[in-house]
mmCIF file of C-alpha atoms and ligand atoms in Angstrom:
data_model
loop_
_atom_site.group_PDB
_atom_site.id
_atom_site.type_symbol
_atom_site.label_atom_id
_atom_site.label_comp_id
_atom_site.label_asym_id
_atom_site.label_seq_id
_atom_site.Cartn_x
_atom_site.Cartn_y
_atom_site.Cartn_z
ATOM 1 C CA MET A 199 -5.807 -0.015 -19.594
ATOM 2 C CA VAL A 200 -7.159 2.929 -17.641
ATOM 3 C CA ILE A 201 -9.768 2.115 -15.018
ATOM 4 C CA GLU A 202 -11.575 5.209 -13.784
ATOM 5 C CA THR A 203 -12.337 5.466 -10.085
ATOM 6 C CA ASN A 204 -15.721 7.118 -10.601
ATOM 7 C CA GLN A 205 -17.371 4.429 -12.694
ATOM 8 C CA GLU A 206 -19.868 1.767 -11.579
ATOM 9 C CA GLN A 207 -18.412 -1.199 -9.720
ATOM 10 C CA ASP A 208 -19.806 -3.828 -12.155
ATOM 11 C CA GLU A 209 -18.182 -1.997 -15.048
ATOM 12 C CA THR A 210 -14.835 -1.915 -13.243
ATOM 13 C CA ILE A 211 -15.034 -5.618 -12.365
ATOM 14 C CA ASP A 212 -15.713 -6.419 -16.047
ATOM 15 C CA GLN A 213 -12.631 -4.386 -16.980
ATOM 16 C CA LEU A 214 -10.592 -6.224 -14.345
ATOM 17 C CA LEU A 215 -11.542 -9.570 -15.920
ATOM 18 C CA VAL A 216 -10.536 -8.310 -19.369
ATOM 19 C CA LEU A 217 -7.240 -7.036 -17.939
ATOM 20 C CA LEU A 218 -6.428 -10.373 -16.287
ATOM 21 C CA LYS A 219 -7.318 -12.405 -19.375
ATOM 22 C CA ASN A 220 -5.281 -10.100 -21.615
ATOM 23 C CA THR A 221 -2.318 -10.470 -19.249
ATOM 24 C CA LEU A 222 -2.565 -14.252 -19.457
ATOM 25 C CA ARG A 223 -2.825 -14.138 -23.240
ATOM 26 C CA GLU A 224 0.092 -11.742 -23.649
ATOM 27 C CA ASN A 225 2.269 -14.000 -21.510
ATOM 28 C CA HIS A 226 1.137 -17.123 -23.392
ATOM 29 C CA ALA A 227 -0.084 -18.614 -20.114
ATOM 30 C CA SER A 228 -3.196 -20.667 -19.566
ATOM 31 C CA SER A 229 -5.532 -20.415 -16.611
ATOM 32 C CA ASP A 230 -4.753 -23.977 -15.496
ATOM 33 C CA ARG A 231 -1.124 -23.007 -14.893
ATOM 34 C CA LEU A 232 -1.981 -20.129 -12.581
ATOM 35 C CA LEU A 233 -0.778 -20.492 -9.008
ATOM 36 C CA GLY A 234 -3.413 -18.022 -7.916
ATOM 37 C CA VAL A 235 -4.995 -14.629 -8.466
ATOM 38 C CA ALA A 236 -4.576 -11.898 -5.843
ATOM 39 C CA VAL A 237 -6.377 -8.553 -5.929
ATOM 40 C CA GLY A 238 -5.732 -5.660 -3.541
ATOM 41 C CA VAL A 239 -8.675 -3.331 -2.971
ATOM 42 C CA PRO A 240 -9.003 -0.064 -1.010
ATOM 43 C CA GLY A 241 -11.565 -1.030 1.594
ATOM 44 C CA LEU A 242 -12.952 -3.505 4.112
ATOM 45 C CA VAL A 243 -12.736 -7.084 2.887
ATOM 46 C CA ASP A 244 -14.374 -10.283 4.073
ATOM 47 C CA TYR A 245 -11.187 -12.275 3.569
ATOM 48 C CA GLU A 246 -12.933 -15.676 3.714
ATOM 49 C CA THR A 247 -15.476 -14.961 0.963
ATOM 50 C CA GLY A 248 -13.430 -12.421 -1.007
ATOM 51 C CA THR A 249 -16.168 -9.801 -0.700
ATOM 52 C CA LEU A 250 -15.254 -6.117 -0.727
ATOM 53 C CA LEU A 251 -17.749 -4.943 1.888
ATOM 54 C CA PHE A 252 -17.120 -1.207 1.770
ATOM 55 C CA ALA A 253 -14.696 1.016 -0.126
ATOM 56 C CA PRO A 254 -15.424 4.593 1.008
ATOM 57 C CA ASN A 255 -13.268 6.319 -1.603
ATOM 58 C CA LEU A 256 -14.759 4.280 -4.462
ATOM 59 C CA GLY A 257 -18.311 4.338 -3.109
ATOM 60 C CA TRP A 258 -18.453 0.534 -3.482
ATOM 61 C CA ARG A 259 -20.374 -1.876 -1.263
ATOM 62 C CA ASP A 260 -20.630 -5.665 -1.216
ATOM 63 C CA ALA A 261 -18.631 -6.364 -4.387
ATOM 64 C CA GLN A 262 -18.414 -10.157 -4.767
ATOM 65 C CA LEU A 263 -14.941 -10.084 -6.293
ATOM 66 C CA GLY A 264 -13.867 -13.465 -4.956
ATOM 67 C CA ARG A 265 -16.868 -15.268 -6.400
ATOM 68 C CA VAL A 266 -16.627 -13.515 -9.788
ATOM 69 C CA LEU A 267 -12.925 -14.305 -10.175
ATOM 70 C CA ALA A 268 -13.314 -17.902 -8.955
ATOM 71 C CA ASP A 269 -15.943 -18.416 -11.677
ATOM 72 C CA GLN A 270 -13.500 -17.211 -14.325
ATOM 73 C CA PHE A 271 -10.148 -18.694 -13.309
ATOM 74 C CA ASP A 272 -9.130 -22.211 -12.355
ATOM 75 C CA ALA A 273 -6.944 -21.045 -9.501
ATOM 76 C CA PRO A 274 -7.170 -19.976 -5.852
ATOM 77 C CA VAL A 275 -8.361 -16.377 -5.495
ATOM 78 C CA ILE A 276 -7.186 -13.991 -2.771
ATOM 79 C CA ILE A 277 -8.993 -10.688 -2.230
ATOM 80 C CA ASP A 278 -7.383 -8.489 0.400
ATOM 81 C CA ASN A 279 -7.112 -4.896 1.508
ATOM 82 C CA GLU A 280 -4.473 -3.161 -0.629
ATOM 83 C CA ALA A 281 -2.506 -1.898 2.373
ATOM 84 C CA ASN A 282 -2.423 -5.401 3.860
ATOM 85 C CA LEU A 283 -0.994 -6.761 0.617
ATOM 86 C CA ALA A 284 1.465 -3.876 0.309
ATOM 87 C CA ALA A 285 2.618 -4.508 3.882
ATOM 88 C CA LEU A 286 3.186 -8.135 2.968
ATOM 89 C CA GLY A 287 5.018 -7.156 -0.241
ATOM 90 C CA GLU A 288 7.396 -4.866 1.626
ATOM 91 C CA THR A 289 7.941 -7.502 4.317
ATOM 92 C CA TYR A 290 8.854 -10.299 1.906
ATOM 93 C CA PHE A 291 10.494 -8.410 -0.925
ATOM 94 C CA GLY A 292 11.117 -4.837 0.168
ATOM 95 C CA ALA A 293 12.120 -2.406 2.874
ATOM 96 C CA ALA A 294 10.776 -4.495 5.772
ATOM 97 C CA ARG A 295 12.489 -7.735 4.874
ATOM 98 C CA GLY A 296 13.818 -9.323 8.060
ATOM 99 C CA TYR A 297 11.778 -7.191 10.448
ATOM 100 C CA ARG A 298 9.345 -8.915 12.786
ATOM 101 C CA GLU A 299 7.012 -6.064 13.813
ATOM 102 C CA VAL A 300 6.099 -3.977 10.795
ATOM 103 C CA LEU A 301 3.644 -1.120 10.482
ATOM 104 C CA TYR A 302 2.902 -0.132 6.893
ATOM 105 C CA ILE A 303 1.199 3.175 6.083
ATOM 106 C CA SER A 304 -0.181 3.760 2.598
ATOM 107 C CA ALA A 305 -1.010 7.386 1.787
ATOM 108 C CA GLY A 306 -2.825 8.247 -1.414
ATOM 109 C CA VAL A 307 -6.453 9.155 -2.079
ATOM 110 C CA GLY A 308 -7.034 7.842 1.449
ATOM 111 C CA ILE A 309 -4.769 6.466 4.141
ATOM 112 C CA GLY A 310 -4.576 2.727 4.713
ATOM 113 C CA GLY A 311 -2.475 0.584 6.952
ATOM 114 C CA GLY A 312 -1.206 -2.924 7.411
ATOM 115 C CA ILE A 313 0.270 -4.608 10.471
ATOM 116 C CA VAL A 314 2.628 -7.555 9.925
ATOM 117 C CA ARG A 315 3.949 -9.637 12.778
ATOM 118 C CA ASP A 316 6.399 -12.469 12.122
ATOM 119 C CA GLY A 317 5.470 -12.427 8.440
ATOM 120 C CA ALA A 318 1.705 -12.654 8.959
ATOM 121 C CA VAL A 319 -0.870 -9.868 8.546
ATOM 122 C CA MET A 320 -2.693 -9.028 11.775
ATOM 123 C CA ARG A 321 -6.322 -8.719 10.763
ATOM 124 C CA GLY A 322 -8.266 -8.218 13.991
ATOM 125 C CA ILE A 323 -11.162 -10.371 15.143
ATOM 126 C CA ALA A 324 -13.343 -9.711 12.078
ATOM 127 C CA GLY A 325 -10.560 -8.955 9.585
ATOM 128 C CA PHE A 326 -10.819 -5.180 9.416
ATOM 129 C CA ALA A 327 -7.768 -4.016 11.377
ATOM 130 C CA GLY A 328 -5.489 -1.302 10.013
ATOM 131 C CA GLU A 329 -8.112 1.275 9.014
ATOM 132 C CA PHE A 330 -5.885 4.014 10.381
ATOM 133 C CA GLY A 331 -7.143 6.598 7.902
ATOM 134 C CA HIS A 332 -10.475 6.656 9.722
ATOM 135 C CA MET A 333 -9.094 7.478 13.153
ATOM 136 C CA THR A 334 -10.779 10.692 14.294
ATOM 137 C CA VAL A 335 -8.151 13.400 14.707
ATOM 138 C CA ASP A 336 -10.534 16.393 14.723
ATOM 139 C CA PRO A 337 -14.162 15.904 15.823
ATOM 140 C CA HIS A 338 -15.069 19.137 14.033
ATOM 141 C CA GLY A 339 -13.121 18.314 10.881
ATOM 142 C CA ASP A 340 -14.254 17.756 7.294
ATOM 143 C CA LEU A 341 -16.759 15.064 6.381
ATOM 144 C CA CYS A 342 -15.000 11.859 5.370
ATOM 145 C CA ASN A 343 -16.266 9.475 2.684
ATOM 146 C CA CYS A 344 -16.838 6.925 5.482
ATOM 147 C CA GLY A 345 -19.508 9.212 7.010
ATOM 148 C CA ASN A 346 -17.466 10.379 10.008
ATOM 149 C CA HIS A 347 -16.085 13.881 10.506
ATOM 150 C CA GLY A 348 -12.403 14.660 10.994
ATOM 151 C CA CYS A 349 -10.848 11.331 9.995
ATOM 152 C CA TRP A 350 -7.059 11.377 9.697
ATOM 153 C CA GLU A 351 -7.256 10.919 5.919
ATOM 154 C CA THR A 352 -9.401 14.022 5.438
ATOM 155 C CA SER A 353 -6.489 16.165 6.626
ATOM 156 C CA ALA A 354 -3.398 14.221 5.568
ATOM 157 C CA SER A 355 -4.130 12.466 2.270
ATOM 158 C CA GLN A 356 -3.906 13.413 -1.393
ATOM 159 C CA ARG A 357 -7.290 15.103 -1.050
ATOM 160 C CA ALA A 358 -5.922 17.424 1.642
ATOM 161 C CA LEU A 359 -2.780 18.079 -0.424
ATOM 162 C CA PHE A 360 -4.817 19.096 -3.472
ATOM 163 C CA ASP A 361 -7.367 21.075 -1.433
ATOM 164 C CA HIS A 362 -4.595 23.204 0.053
ATOM 165 C CA ILE A 363 -3.507 24.147 -3.465
ATOM 166 C CA TYR A 364 -7.030 24.661 -4.846
ATOM 167 C CA LYS A 365 -7.853 27.038 -1.981
ATOM 168 C CA ALA A 366 -4.672 29.022 -2.596
ATOM 169 C CA PHE A 367 -5.530 29.380 -6.277
ATOM 170 C CA ALA A 368 -9.106 30.394 -5.390
ATOM 171 C CA SER A 369 -7.676 33.207 -3.277
ATOM 172 C CA GLY A 370 -5.668 34.449 -6.272
ATOM 173 C CA ARG A 371 -2.276 33.071 -5.342
ATOM 174 C CA LYS A 372 0.192 32.359 -8.160
ATOM 175 C CA SER A 373 2.438 29.330 -8.418
ATOM 176 C CA MET A 374 4.492 27.508 -11.026
ATOM 177 C CA LEU A 375 2.030 24.636 -10.547
ATOM 178 C CA GLN A 376 -0.328 26.519 -12.874
ATOM 179 C CA ASP A 377 2.339 26.442 -15.600
ATOM 180 C CA LEU A 378 3.188 22.790 -15.007
ATOM 181 C CA VAL A 379 -0.444 21.728 -15.543
ATOM 182 C CA HIS A 380 -0.908 24.292 -18.356
ATOM 183 C CA GLY A 381 -3.821 25.888 -16.531
ATOM 184 C CA ASN A 382 -5.737 22.599 -16.301
ATOM 185 C CA MET A 383 -6.245 21.968 -12.587
ATOM 186 C CA LYS A 384 -7.586 18.475 -13.312
ATOM 187 C CA ALA A 385 -4.027 17.586 -14.315
ATOM 188 C CA LEU A 386 -2.768 18.315 -10.791
ATOM 189 C CA SER A 387 -1.050 15.222 -9.422
ATOM 190 C CA VAL A 388 1.421 14.197 -6.746
ATOM 191 C CA PRO A 389 4.312 13.915 -9.282
ATOM 192 C CA VAL A 390 3.573 17.453 -10.533
ATOM 193 C CA ILE A 391 3.522 18.819 -6.976
ATOM 194 C CA VAL A 392 6.807 17.042 -6.192
ATOM 195 C CA GLU A 393 8.357 18.470 -9.364
ATOM 196 C CA ALA A 394 7.271 21.980 -8.355
ATOM 197 C CA ALA A 395 8.616 21.480 -4.835
ATOM 198 C CA GLN A 396 11.962 20.322 -6.206
ATOM 199 C CA ILE A 397 12.193 23.545 -8.227
ATOM 200 C CA GLY A 398 11.418 25.477 -5.048
ATOM 201 C CA ASP A 399 7.805 26.482 -5.600
ATOM 202 C CA ALA A 400 6.591 27.959 -2.313
ATOM 203 C CA LEU A 401 2.980 26.777 -2.597
ATOM 204 C CA ALA A 402 3.959 23.179 -3.431
ATOM 205 C CA LEU A 403 6.375 23.121 -0.486
ATOM 206 C CA GLU A 404 3.758 24.634 1.820
ATOM 207 C CA ALA A 405 1.110 22.079 0.784
ATOM 208 C CA ILE A 406 3.522 19.183 1.353
ATOM 209 C CA GLN A 407 4.552 20.695 4.679
ATOM 210 C CA SER A 408 0.925 20.855 5.743
ATOM 211 C CA ILE A 409 0.110 17.181 5.120
ATOM 212 C CA GLY A 410 3.582 16.082 6.219
ATOM 213 C CA GLN A 411 3.016 17.476 9.670
ATOM 214 C CA ARG A 412 -0.395 15.814 9.932
ATOM 215 C CA LEU A 413 0.931 12.522 8.638
ATOM 216 C CA GLY A 414 3.655 12.710 11.263
ATOM 217 C CA ILE A 415 1.170 13.421 14.054
ATOM 218 C CA GLY A 416 -0.837 10.328 13.154
ATOM 219 C CA ILE A 417 2.203 8.102 12.753
ATOM 220 C CA ALA A 418 3.601 9.308 16.104
ATOM 221 C CA SER A 419 0.369 8.077 17.745
ATOM 222 C CA LEU A 420 0.641 4.752 15.933
ATOM 223 C CA VAL A 421 4.236 4.374 17.135
ATOM 224 C CA ASN A 422 2.883 4.796 20.672
ATOM 225 C CA ALA A 423 0.049 2.348 20.028
ATOM 226 C CA TYR A 424 1.958 -0.450 18.292
ATOM 227 C CA ASN A 425 5.635 -0.017 19.181
ATOM 228 C CA PRO A 426 6.642 -1.338 15.734
ATOM 229 C CA GLU A 427 10.210 -2.249 14.871
ATOM 230 C CA LEU A 428 9.795 -0.583 11.506
ATOM 231 C CA VAL A 429 7.331 1.901 10.013
ATOM 232 C CA VAL A 430 7.200 1.711 6.209
ATOM 233 C CA PHE A 431 5.680 4.692 4.442
ATOM 234 C CA GLY A 432 4.254 3.927 0.992
ATOM 235 C CA GLY A 433 1.502 4.753 -1.455
ATOM 236 C CA PRO A 434 1.396 7.491 -4.134
ATOM 237 C CA ILE A 435 2.212 10.284 -1.677
ATOM 238 C CA SER A 436 5.506 8.580 -0.792
ATOM 239 C CA LEU A 437 6.778 10.089 -4.069
ATOM 240 C CA ALA A 438 7.271 13.200 -1.932
ATOM 241 C CA TRP A 439 9.411 11.279 0.579
ATOM 242 C CA GLU A 440 12.396 13.624 0.271
ATOM 243 C CA PHE A 441 10.185 16.340 1.787
ATOM 244 C CA LEU A 442 7.788 14.237 3.872
ATOM 245 C CA GLY A 443 10.364 11.992 5.520
ATOM 246 C CA PRO A 444 11.984 14.732 7.649
ATOM 247 C CA LEU A 445 8.574 16.215 8.537
ATOM 248 C CA ILE A 446 7.211 12.859 9.705
ATOM 249 C CA LYS A 447 10.373 12.101 11.684
ATOM 250 C CA GLU A 448 10.156 15.514 13.324
ATOM 251 C CA GLN A 449 6.622 14.813 14.566
ATOM 252 C CA ILE A 450 7.568 11.340 15.803
ATOM 253 C CA VAL A 451 10.387 12.890 17.833
ATOM 254 C CA LEU A 452 8.104 15.654 19.123
ATOM 255 C CA ARG A 453 5.077 13.546 19.992
ATOM 256 C CA SER A 454 5.766 9.857 20.546
ATOM 257 C CA LEU A 455 7.019 8.359 23.777
ATOM 258 C CA ARG A 456 10.798 8.226 23.877
ATOM 259 C CA TRP A 457 10.867 4.519 24.730
ATOM 260 C CA ASN A 458 8.611 3.707 21.776
ATOM 261 C CA ARG A 459 10.427 5.788 19.190
ATOM 262 C CA GLU A 460 13.895 4.664 20.249
ATOM 263 C CA THR A 461 13.058 1.140 19.107
ATOM 264 C CA THR A 462 11.365 2.208 15.867
ATOM 265 C CA HIS A 463 12.776 3.041 12.442
ATOM 266 C CA LEU A 464 10.951 4.913 9.685
ATOM 267 C CA VAL A 465 11.662 4.174 6.018
ATOM 268 C CA ARG A 466 10.109 4.678 2.623
ATOM 269 C CA ALA A 467 8.519 1.691 0.888
ATOM 270 C CA ARG A 468 10.954 0.146 -1.582
ATOM 271 C CA HIS A 469 8.342 -0.889 -4.129
ATOM 272 C CA GLY A 470 6.263 2.291 -4.120
ATOM 273 C CA ALA A 471 2.986 1.764 -5.966
ATOM 274 C CA ASP A 472 4.052 -1.828 -6.791
ATOM 275 C CA ALA A 473 4.156 -2.885 -3.134
ATOM 276 C CA CYS A 474 0.580 -4.160 -3.371
ATOM 277 C CA VAL A 475 1.476 -6.195 -6.466
ATOM 278 C CA MET A 476 4.472 -7.689 -4.687
ATOM 279 C CA GLY A 477 2.210 -8.525 -1.763
ATOM 280 C CA GLY A 478 -0.094 -10.366 -4.154
ATOM 281 C CA VAL A 479 2.871 -12.472 -5.296
ATOM 282 C CA ALA A 480 3.795 -13.117 -1.657
ATOM 283 C CA ALA A 481 0.232 -14.041 -0.676
ATOM 284 C CA VAL A 482 -0.207 -16.484 -3.556
ATOM 285 C CA CYS A 483 3.188 -18.149 -3.030
ATOM 286 C CA ASN A 484 2.603 -18.320 0.714
ATOM 287 C CA GLN A 485 -0.728 -20.029 0.208
ATOM 288 C CA VAL A 486 0.773 -22.567 -2.197
ATOM 289 C CA LEU A 487 3.600 -23.370 0.223
ATOM 290 C CA VAL A 488 1.195 -23.789 3.137
ATOM 291 C CA ARG A 489 -1.153 -25.900 1.016
ATOM 292 C CA PRO A 490 0.950 -27.541 -1.743
ATOM 293 C CA SER A 491 -0.990 -28.800 -4.729
ATOM 294 C CA SER A 492 -0.346 -30.436 -8.059
ATOM 295 C CA ARG A 493 0.094 -26.940 -9.517
ATOM 296 C CA LEU A 494 3.624 -26.930 -8.155
ATOM 297 C CA SER A 495 4.608 -29.795 -10.458
ATOM 298 C CA ASN A 496 4.250 -27.478 -13.431
ATOM 299 C CA VAL A 497 5.399 -24.149 -12.036
ATOM 300 C CA SER A 498 8.722 -23.197 -10.501
ATOM 301 C CA ILE A 499 8.236 -20.595 -7.783
ATOM 302 C CA PRO A 500 11.857 -19.354 -7.968
ATOM 303 C CA ALA A 501 11.341 -18.950 -11.719
ATOM 304 C CA LEU A 502 8.139 -17.044 -11.030
ATOM 305 C CA LEU A 503 9.941 -14.705 -8.677
ATOM 306 C CA SER A 504 12.932 -14.181 -10.953
ATOM 307 C CA ASN A 505 10.621 -13.479 -13.899
ATOM 308 C CA ARG A 506 9.266 -10.493 -11.961
ATOM 309 C CA GLY A 507 12.602 -8.824 -12.624
ATOM 310 C CA GLY A 508 12.064 -5.915 -10.274
ATOM 311 C CA ILE A 509 12.279 -7.915 -7.092
ATOM 312 C CA ASN A 510 14.887 -6.704 -4.689
ATOM 313 C CA PHE A 511 15.455 -9.175 -1.911
ATOM 314 C CA GLY A 512 16.748 -6.399 0.297
ATOM 315 C CA LYS A 513 19.183 -6.351 3.129
ATOM 316 C CA GLU A 514 20.512 -9.420 4.820
ATOM 317 C CA VAL A 515 19.653 -9.697 8.480
ATOM 318 C CA SER A 516 20.860 -11.733 11.403
ATOM 319 C CA SER A 517 19.166 -15.088 11.843
ATOM 320 C CA SER A 518 17.572 -13.936 15.082
ATOM 321 C CA ARG A 519 15.520 -11.367 13.180
ATOM 322 C CA ARG A 520 14.312 -13.574 10.377
ATOM 323 C CA ASN A 521 10.743 -14.703 10.562
ATOM 324 C CA ASN A 522 9.532 -18.243 10.078
ATOM 325 C CA SER A 523 6.990 -17.814 7.309
ATOM 326 C CA PRO A 524 7.090 -20.474 4.562
ATOM 327 C CA LEU A 525 7.866 -17.954 1.837
ATOM 328 C CA ARG A 526 10.830 -16.660 3.786
ATOM 329 C CA SER A 527 12.774 -19.789 2.921
ATOM 330 C CA ILE A 528 12.608 -18.959 -0.780
ATOM 331 C CA ALA A 529 14.475 -15.720 -0.356
ATOM 332 C CA GLU A 530 17.148 -16.867 2.062
ATOM 333 C CA PRO A 531 20.667 -17.287 0.679
ATOM 334 C CA SER A 532 21.183 -20.599 2.474
ATOM 335 C CA ASN A 533 18.182 -22.185 0.819
ATOM 336 C CA SER A 534 18.691 -24.313 -2.248
ATOM 337 C CA LEU A 535 15.658 -22.726 -3.931
ATOM 338 C CA THR A 536 17.290 -19.285 -3.920
ATOM 339 C CA THR A 537 17.225 -17.689 -7.349
ATOM 340 C CA SER A 538 20.479 -16.987 -9.115
ATOM 341 C CA ASP A 539 19.721 -13.330 -9.735
ATOM 342 C CA ARG A 540 19.197 -12.558 -6.063
ATOM 343 C CA ARG A 541 20.630 -9.194 -5.220
HETATM 344 ZN ZN1 ZN B 257 -13.338 8.244 7.551
#
């Protein structure tokens, strides 16, 4: 199912319900056997009520997702910021497994972030922490969808990547990108730009270089601010990691404090666009383990995890670096619940 980003929020929520019910039907599962429903959304969330308060890049306000889903499904509902869930997904099942201080950056249409400490998302006093994309990096910069000028995401996101290319075309510049999209500029996408860059197209490489440098500048500041053990770079733009990774590292070396960067590693997200989905699995399982219910008598969590197929339990780490979250025990080799297909 294709859900357009420019349609009305009620229409999209209706489509979401159809999608969830179809998924249940296709998997021959009933609502009363659900452990929970988790939805990651690109905006500010009231975590307690499940309300999406503001999603600047969707133009949504006050979407009562938690209430709508709770009315439809006999299961706990978790609505969270997509970068928070992706950070959780990478921490439990991906590149950040075993790390205690994790900073996750999601770059796509906008730039989001998630901070995970000892397996738990740091939300801030009102729950809105991690909105790194709206840090002002240029007070005279472009207008952002949040209403501010010069936010980081206006100069380092997919929008900036595409704008660089559109402006070059408008000035008459030629590129193999025009051939790859068959003259239809609406077909321009991150995968197409990466493909052109891999062939050596100068404009594609230049556009990636431009946002890569700006991404690196922002991340270097965040390394100073948070002193994370690991920075995980994910989201759709991470498809260009082979080009972006060195550019971001270069800026971290140039601009962050030596003491901060020497204790920080930078890696690409392991689950790419699925990191948010994996975080949903982690959030639901975590909630069930913290608050066990009769649902567990019917559903095997290890079976749930192994059914996902794509889960990679990642590197093994020393016991001193493992966190103490309830879900952690599922994935540890010493635990009797460990699935047989653990890699
Ligand atoms: Zn903004």
